[in-house]
mmCIF file of C-alpha atoms in Angstrom:
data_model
loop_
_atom_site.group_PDB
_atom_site.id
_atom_site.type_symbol
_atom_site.label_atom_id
_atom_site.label_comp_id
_atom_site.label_asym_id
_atom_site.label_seq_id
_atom_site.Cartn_x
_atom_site.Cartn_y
_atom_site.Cartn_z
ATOM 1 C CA UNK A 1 15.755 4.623 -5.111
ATOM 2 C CA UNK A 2 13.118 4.328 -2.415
ATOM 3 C CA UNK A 3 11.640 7.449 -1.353
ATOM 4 C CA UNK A 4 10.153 5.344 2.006
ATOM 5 C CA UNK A 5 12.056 3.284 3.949
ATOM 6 C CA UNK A 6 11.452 1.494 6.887
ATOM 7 C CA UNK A 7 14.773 -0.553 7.805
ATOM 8 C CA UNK A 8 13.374 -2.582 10.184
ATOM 9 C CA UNK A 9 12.346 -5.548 8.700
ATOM 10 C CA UNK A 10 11.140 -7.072 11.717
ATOM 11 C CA UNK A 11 10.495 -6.358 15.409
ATOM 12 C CA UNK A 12 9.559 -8.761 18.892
ATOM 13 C CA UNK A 13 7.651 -7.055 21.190
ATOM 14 C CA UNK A 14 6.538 -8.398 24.866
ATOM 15 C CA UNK A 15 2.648 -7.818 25.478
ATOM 16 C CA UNK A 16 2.236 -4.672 27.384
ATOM 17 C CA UNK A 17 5.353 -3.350 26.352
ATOM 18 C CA UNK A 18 5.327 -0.453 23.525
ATOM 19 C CA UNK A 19 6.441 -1.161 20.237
ATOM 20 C CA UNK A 20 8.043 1.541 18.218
ATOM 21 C CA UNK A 21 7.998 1.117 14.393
ATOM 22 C CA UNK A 22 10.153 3.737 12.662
ATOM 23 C CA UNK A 23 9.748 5.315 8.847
ATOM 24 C CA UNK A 24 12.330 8.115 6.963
ATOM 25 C CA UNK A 25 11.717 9.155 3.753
ATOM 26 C CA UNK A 26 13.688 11.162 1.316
ATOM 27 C CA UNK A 27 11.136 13.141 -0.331
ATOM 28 C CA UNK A 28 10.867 16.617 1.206
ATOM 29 C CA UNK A 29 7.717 17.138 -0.727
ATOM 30 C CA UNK A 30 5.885 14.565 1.260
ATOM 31 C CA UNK A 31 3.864 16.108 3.395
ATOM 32 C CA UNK A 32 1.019 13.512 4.360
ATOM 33 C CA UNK A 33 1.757 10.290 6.051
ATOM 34 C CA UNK A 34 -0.070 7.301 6.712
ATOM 35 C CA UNK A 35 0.334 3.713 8.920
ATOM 36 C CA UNK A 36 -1.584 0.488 7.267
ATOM 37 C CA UNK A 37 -1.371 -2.632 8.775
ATOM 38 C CA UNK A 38 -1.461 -5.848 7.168
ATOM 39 C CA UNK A 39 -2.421 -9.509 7.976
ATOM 40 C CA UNK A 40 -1.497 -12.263 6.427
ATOM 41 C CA UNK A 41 -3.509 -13.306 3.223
ATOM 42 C CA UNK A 42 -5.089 -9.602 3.330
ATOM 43 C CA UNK A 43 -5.012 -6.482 1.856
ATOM 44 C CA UNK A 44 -3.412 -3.565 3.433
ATOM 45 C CA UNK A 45 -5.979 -1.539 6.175
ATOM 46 C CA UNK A 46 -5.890 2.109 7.387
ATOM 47 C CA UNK A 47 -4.288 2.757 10.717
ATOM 48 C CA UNK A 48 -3.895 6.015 11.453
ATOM 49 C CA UNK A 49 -1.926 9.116 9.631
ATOM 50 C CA UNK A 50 -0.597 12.523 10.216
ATOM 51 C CA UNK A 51 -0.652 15.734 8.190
ATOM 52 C CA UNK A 52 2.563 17.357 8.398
ATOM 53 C CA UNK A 53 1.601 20.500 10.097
ATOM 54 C CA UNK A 54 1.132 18.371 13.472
ATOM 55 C CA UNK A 55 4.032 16.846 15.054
ATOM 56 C CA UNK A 56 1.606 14.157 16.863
ATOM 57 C CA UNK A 57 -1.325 12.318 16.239
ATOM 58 C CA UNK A 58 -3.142 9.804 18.643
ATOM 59 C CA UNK A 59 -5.820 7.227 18.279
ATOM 60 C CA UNK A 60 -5.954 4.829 21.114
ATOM 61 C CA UNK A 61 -2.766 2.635 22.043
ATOM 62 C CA UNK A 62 -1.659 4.139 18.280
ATOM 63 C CA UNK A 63 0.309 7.400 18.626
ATOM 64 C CA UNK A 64 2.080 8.655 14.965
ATOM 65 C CA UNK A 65 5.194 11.164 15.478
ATOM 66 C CA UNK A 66 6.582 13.199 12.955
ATOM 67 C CA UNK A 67 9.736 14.765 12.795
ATOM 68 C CA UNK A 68 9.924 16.895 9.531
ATOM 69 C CA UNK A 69 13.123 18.236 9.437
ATOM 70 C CA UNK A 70 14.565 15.053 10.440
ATOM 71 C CA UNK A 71 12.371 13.663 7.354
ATOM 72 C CA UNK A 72 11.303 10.746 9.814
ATOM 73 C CA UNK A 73 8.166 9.314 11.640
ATOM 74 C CA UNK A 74 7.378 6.979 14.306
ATOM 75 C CA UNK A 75 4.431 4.590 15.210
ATOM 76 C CA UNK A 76 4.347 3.348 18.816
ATOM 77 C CA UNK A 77 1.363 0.991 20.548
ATOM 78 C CA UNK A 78 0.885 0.929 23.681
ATOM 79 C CA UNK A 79 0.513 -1.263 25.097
ATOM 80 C CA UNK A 80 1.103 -4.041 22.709
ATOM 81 C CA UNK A 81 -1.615 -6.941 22.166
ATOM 82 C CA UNK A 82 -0.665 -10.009 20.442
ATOM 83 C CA UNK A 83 -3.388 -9.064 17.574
ATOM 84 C CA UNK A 84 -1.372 -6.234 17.116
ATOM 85 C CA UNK A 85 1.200 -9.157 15.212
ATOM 86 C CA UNK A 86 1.075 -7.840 11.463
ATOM 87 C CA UNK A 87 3.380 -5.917 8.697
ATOM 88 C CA UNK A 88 2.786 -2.543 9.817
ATOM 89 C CA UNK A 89 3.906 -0.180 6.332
ATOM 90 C CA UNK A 90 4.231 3.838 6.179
ATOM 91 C CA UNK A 91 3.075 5.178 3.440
ATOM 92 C CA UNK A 92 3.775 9.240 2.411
ATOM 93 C CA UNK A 93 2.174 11.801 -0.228
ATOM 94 C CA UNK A 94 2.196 15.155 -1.437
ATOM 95 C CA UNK A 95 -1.736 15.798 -0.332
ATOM 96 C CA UNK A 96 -2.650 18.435 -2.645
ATOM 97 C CA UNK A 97 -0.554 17.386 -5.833
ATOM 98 C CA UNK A 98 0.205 13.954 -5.114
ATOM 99 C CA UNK A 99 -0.825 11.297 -7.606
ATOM 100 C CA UNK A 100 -0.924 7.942 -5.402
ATOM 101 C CA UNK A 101 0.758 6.838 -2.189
ATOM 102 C CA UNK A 102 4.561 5.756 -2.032
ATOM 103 C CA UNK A 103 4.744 2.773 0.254
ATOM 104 C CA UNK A 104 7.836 1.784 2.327
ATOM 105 C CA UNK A 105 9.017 -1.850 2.409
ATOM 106 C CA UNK A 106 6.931 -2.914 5.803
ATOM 107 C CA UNK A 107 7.997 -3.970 9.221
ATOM 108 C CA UNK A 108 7.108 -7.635 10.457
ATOM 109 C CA UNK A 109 5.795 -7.076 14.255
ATOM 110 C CA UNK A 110 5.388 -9.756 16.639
ATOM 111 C CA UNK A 111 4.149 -9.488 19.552
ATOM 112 C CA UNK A 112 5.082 -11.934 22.016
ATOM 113 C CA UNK A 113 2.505 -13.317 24.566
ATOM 114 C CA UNK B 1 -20.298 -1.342 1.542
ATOM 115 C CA UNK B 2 -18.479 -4.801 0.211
ATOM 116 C CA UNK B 3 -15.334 -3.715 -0.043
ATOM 117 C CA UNK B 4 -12.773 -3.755 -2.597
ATOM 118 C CA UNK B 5 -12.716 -7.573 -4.147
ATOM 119 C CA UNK B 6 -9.736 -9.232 -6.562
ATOM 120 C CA UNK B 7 -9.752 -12.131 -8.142
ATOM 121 C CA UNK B 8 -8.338 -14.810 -8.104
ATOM 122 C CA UNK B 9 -7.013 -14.863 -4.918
ATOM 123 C CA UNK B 10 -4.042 -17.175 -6.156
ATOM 124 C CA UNK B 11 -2.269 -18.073 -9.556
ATOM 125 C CA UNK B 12 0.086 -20.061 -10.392
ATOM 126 C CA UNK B 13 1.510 -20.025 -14.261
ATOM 127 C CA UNK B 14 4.339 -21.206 -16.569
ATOM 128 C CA UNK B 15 6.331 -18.592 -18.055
ATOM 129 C CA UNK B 16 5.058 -17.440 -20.858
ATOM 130 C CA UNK B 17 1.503 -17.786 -20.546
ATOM 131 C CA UNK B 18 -0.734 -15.242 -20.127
ATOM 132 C CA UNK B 19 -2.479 -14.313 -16.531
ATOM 133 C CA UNK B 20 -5.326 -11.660 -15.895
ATOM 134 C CA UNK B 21 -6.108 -10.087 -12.858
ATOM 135 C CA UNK B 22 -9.633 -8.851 -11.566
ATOM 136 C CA UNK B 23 -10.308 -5.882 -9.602
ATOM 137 C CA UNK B 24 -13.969 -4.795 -8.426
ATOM 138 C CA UNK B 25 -13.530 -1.436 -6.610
ATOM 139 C CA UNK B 26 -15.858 -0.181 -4.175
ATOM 140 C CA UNK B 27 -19.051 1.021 -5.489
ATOM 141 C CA UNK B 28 -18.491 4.784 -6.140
ATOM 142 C CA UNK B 29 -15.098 5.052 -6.018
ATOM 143 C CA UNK B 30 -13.370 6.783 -9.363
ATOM 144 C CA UNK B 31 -9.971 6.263 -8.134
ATOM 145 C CA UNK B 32 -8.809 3.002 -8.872
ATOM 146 C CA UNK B 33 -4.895 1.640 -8.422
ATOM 147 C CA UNK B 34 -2.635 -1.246 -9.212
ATOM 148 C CA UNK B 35 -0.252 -2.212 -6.475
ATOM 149 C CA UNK B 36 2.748 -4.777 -6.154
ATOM 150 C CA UNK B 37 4.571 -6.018 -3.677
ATOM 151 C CA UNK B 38 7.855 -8.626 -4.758
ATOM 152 C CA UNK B 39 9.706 -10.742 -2.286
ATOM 153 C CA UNK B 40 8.521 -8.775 0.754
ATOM 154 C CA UNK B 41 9.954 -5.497 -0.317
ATOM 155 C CA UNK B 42 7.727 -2.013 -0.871
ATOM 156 C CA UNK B 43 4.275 -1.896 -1.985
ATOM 157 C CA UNK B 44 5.457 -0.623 -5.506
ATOM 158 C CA UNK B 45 2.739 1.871 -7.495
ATOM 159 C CA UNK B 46 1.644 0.624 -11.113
ATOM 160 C CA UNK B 47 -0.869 2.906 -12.191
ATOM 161 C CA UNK B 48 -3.862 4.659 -11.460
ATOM 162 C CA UNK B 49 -7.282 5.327 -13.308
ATOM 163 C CA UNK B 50 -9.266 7.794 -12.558
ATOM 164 C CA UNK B 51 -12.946 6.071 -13.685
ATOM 165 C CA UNK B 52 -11.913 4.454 -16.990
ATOM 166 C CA UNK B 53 -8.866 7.098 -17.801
ATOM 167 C CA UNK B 54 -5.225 6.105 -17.230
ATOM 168 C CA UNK B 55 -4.743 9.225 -14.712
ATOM 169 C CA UNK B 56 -0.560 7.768 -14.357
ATOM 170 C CA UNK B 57 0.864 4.183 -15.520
ATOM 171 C CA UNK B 58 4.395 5.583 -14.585
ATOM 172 C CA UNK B 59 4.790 2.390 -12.179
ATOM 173 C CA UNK B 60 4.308 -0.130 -15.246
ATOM 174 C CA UNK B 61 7.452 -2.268 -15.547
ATOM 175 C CA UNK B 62 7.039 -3.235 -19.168
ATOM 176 C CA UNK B 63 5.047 -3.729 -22.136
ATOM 177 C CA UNK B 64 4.002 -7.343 -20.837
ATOM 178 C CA UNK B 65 1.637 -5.579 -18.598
ATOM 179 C CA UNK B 66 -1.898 -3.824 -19.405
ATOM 180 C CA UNK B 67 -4.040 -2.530 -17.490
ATOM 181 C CA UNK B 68 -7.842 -1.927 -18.360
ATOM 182 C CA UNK B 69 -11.196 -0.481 -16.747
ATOM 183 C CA UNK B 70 -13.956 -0.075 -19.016
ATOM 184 C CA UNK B 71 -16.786 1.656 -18.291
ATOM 185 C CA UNK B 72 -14.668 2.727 -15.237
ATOM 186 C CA UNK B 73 -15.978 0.070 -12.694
ATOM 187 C CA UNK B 74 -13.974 -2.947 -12.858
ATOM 188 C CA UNK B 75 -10.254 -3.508 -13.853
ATOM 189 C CA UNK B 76 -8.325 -5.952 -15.041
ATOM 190 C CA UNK B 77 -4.621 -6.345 -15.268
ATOM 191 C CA UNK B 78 -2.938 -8.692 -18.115
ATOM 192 C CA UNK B 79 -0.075 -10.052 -17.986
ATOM 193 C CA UNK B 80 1.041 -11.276 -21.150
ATOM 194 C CA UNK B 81 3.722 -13.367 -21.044
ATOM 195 C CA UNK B 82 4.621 -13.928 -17.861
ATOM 196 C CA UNK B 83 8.051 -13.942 -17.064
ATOM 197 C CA UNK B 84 9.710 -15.516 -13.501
ATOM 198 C CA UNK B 85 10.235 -12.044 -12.201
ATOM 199 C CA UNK B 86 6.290 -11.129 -12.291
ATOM 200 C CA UNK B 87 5.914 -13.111 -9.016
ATOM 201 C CA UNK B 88 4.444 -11.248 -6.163
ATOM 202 C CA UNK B 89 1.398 -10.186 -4.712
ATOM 203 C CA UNK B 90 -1.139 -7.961 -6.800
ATOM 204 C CA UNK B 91 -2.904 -5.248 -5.198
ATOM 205 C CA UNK B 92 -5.882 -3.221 -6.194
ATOM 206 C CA UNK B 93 -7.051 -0.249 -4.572
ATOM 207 C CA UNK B 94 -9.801 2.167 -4.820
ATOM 208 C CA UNK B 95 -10.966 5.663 -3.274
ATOM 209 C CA UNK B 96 -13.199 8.684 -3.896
ATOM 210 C CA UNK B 97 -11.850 10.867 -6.086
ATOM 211 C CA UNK B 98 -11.346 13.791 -3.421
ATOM 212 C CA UNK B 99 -8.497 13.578 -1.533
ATOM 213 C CA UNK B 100 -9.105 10.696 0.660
ATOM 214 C CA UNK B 101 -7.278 11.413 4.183
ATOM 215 C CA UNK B 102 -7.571 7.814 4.974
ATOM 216 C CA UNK B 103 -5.827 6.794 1.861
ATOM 217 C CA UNK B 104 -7.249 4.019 -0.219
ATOM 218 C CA UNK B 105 -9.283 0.777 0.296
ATOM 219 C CA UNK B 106 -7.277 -2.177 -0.848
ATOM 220 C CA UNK B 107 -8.340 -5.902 -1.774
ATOM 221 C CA UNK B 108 -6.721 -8.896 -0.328
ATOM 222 C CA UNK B 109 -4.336 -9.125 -3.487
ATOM 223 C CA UNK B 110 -3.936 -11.680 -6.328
ATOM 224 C CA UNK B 111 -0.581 -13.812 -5.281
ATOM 225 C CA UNK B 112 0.836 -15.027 -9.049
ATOM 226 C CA UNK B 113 3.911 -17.007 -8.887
ATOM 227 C CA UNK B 114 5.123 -17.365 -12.491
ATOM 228 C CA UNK B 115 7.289 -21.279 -12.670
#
């Protein structure tokens, strides 16, 4: 049974518009979240995350929300660049006893000139 | 730093031969992990060494698969025989060994597609 889901596979996005990219997981445990963002033919690279005693984070056009008792978190860009076209997966852990990262499936995001 | 480098980059087998996977972690980094991702679904855990110990091969589907890292720099993952449903792409990933808050480093992945 996944534990991360993102059930989106894919999402079109206008340039300059914001794309939202949504994550639940099951796990109430989890309490440390993170975005990666993948190109084709490349491994998976850091994005941005969110410890779950903050209900925001922001970096840039990246903004993570976290709603824990909803068990569910949110990435949105804005605004969206065409380079921002990738697999964009969520990935959770429990920080201090945690063993390794439990990935979600991925969303496809285009980003449409 | 070079970063985290697998090899080869692309394999294609028959079913039933044998395939091993390369994985040169970052320089430093006691935390090593096996990743795979099938048919575009999750990034599925396989196991995780902490320098040359198996720290948790709880993601291993089967005895076809073995996982080694002596001397706790590089690993390699056997698969031995190969079976249709071992397609997918092959991750390695690698991090200090305290808690990392930007997760791991991963390679670019080993694509096998087993024929």
């Amino acid at each position: 049974d996944q534990q991360v889901k993102q059930n989106s596979p894919s999402l079109s996005v206008q340039e300059g518009r914001i794309s939202i990219l949504n994550c639940d997981y099951t796990n109430s445990m989890f309490d440390y979240f993170l975005w990666y963002k993948k190109y084709p033919a490349e491994g998976p690279t850091f994005l941005i995350s969110i410890s779950s005693i903050k209900d925001k984070n922001e970096d840039g056009r990246f903004t993570v929300f976290l709603n824990k008792s909803a068990k569910h978190l949110s990435l949105h860009i804005v605004p969206s660049q065409p380079g921002d076209s990738a697999v964009y997966f969520c990935a959770a852990i429990e920080y201090n006893y945690g063993q390794n990262f439990v990935f979600g499936p991925g969303t496809r995001l285009s980003v449409l000139p | 730093e070079a970063g985290v480098t697998q090899f080869p980059s692309h394999s294609v087998i028959e079913k039933g031969q044998t395939v091993t996977l390369r994985c040169d972690p970052i320089s430093g980094h006691d935390n090593l992990y096996w990743y795979r991702r099938v048919m575009g679904k999750e990034i599925k855990f396989l196991l995780h060494f902490v320098k040359e110990s198996k720290q948790d091969e709880s993601g291993m589907p089967n005895n076809r698969f073995l996982a080694e890292r002596t001397g706790g720099t590089y690993s390699t993952l056997k698969v031995q025989p190969a079976e249709l449903e071992d397609s997918g792409v092959y991750f390695c990933a690698s991090s200090h060994l305290d808690r990392n808050e930007k997760g791991y480093t991963f390679g670019s992945g080993t694509r096998l597609t087993v024929v």
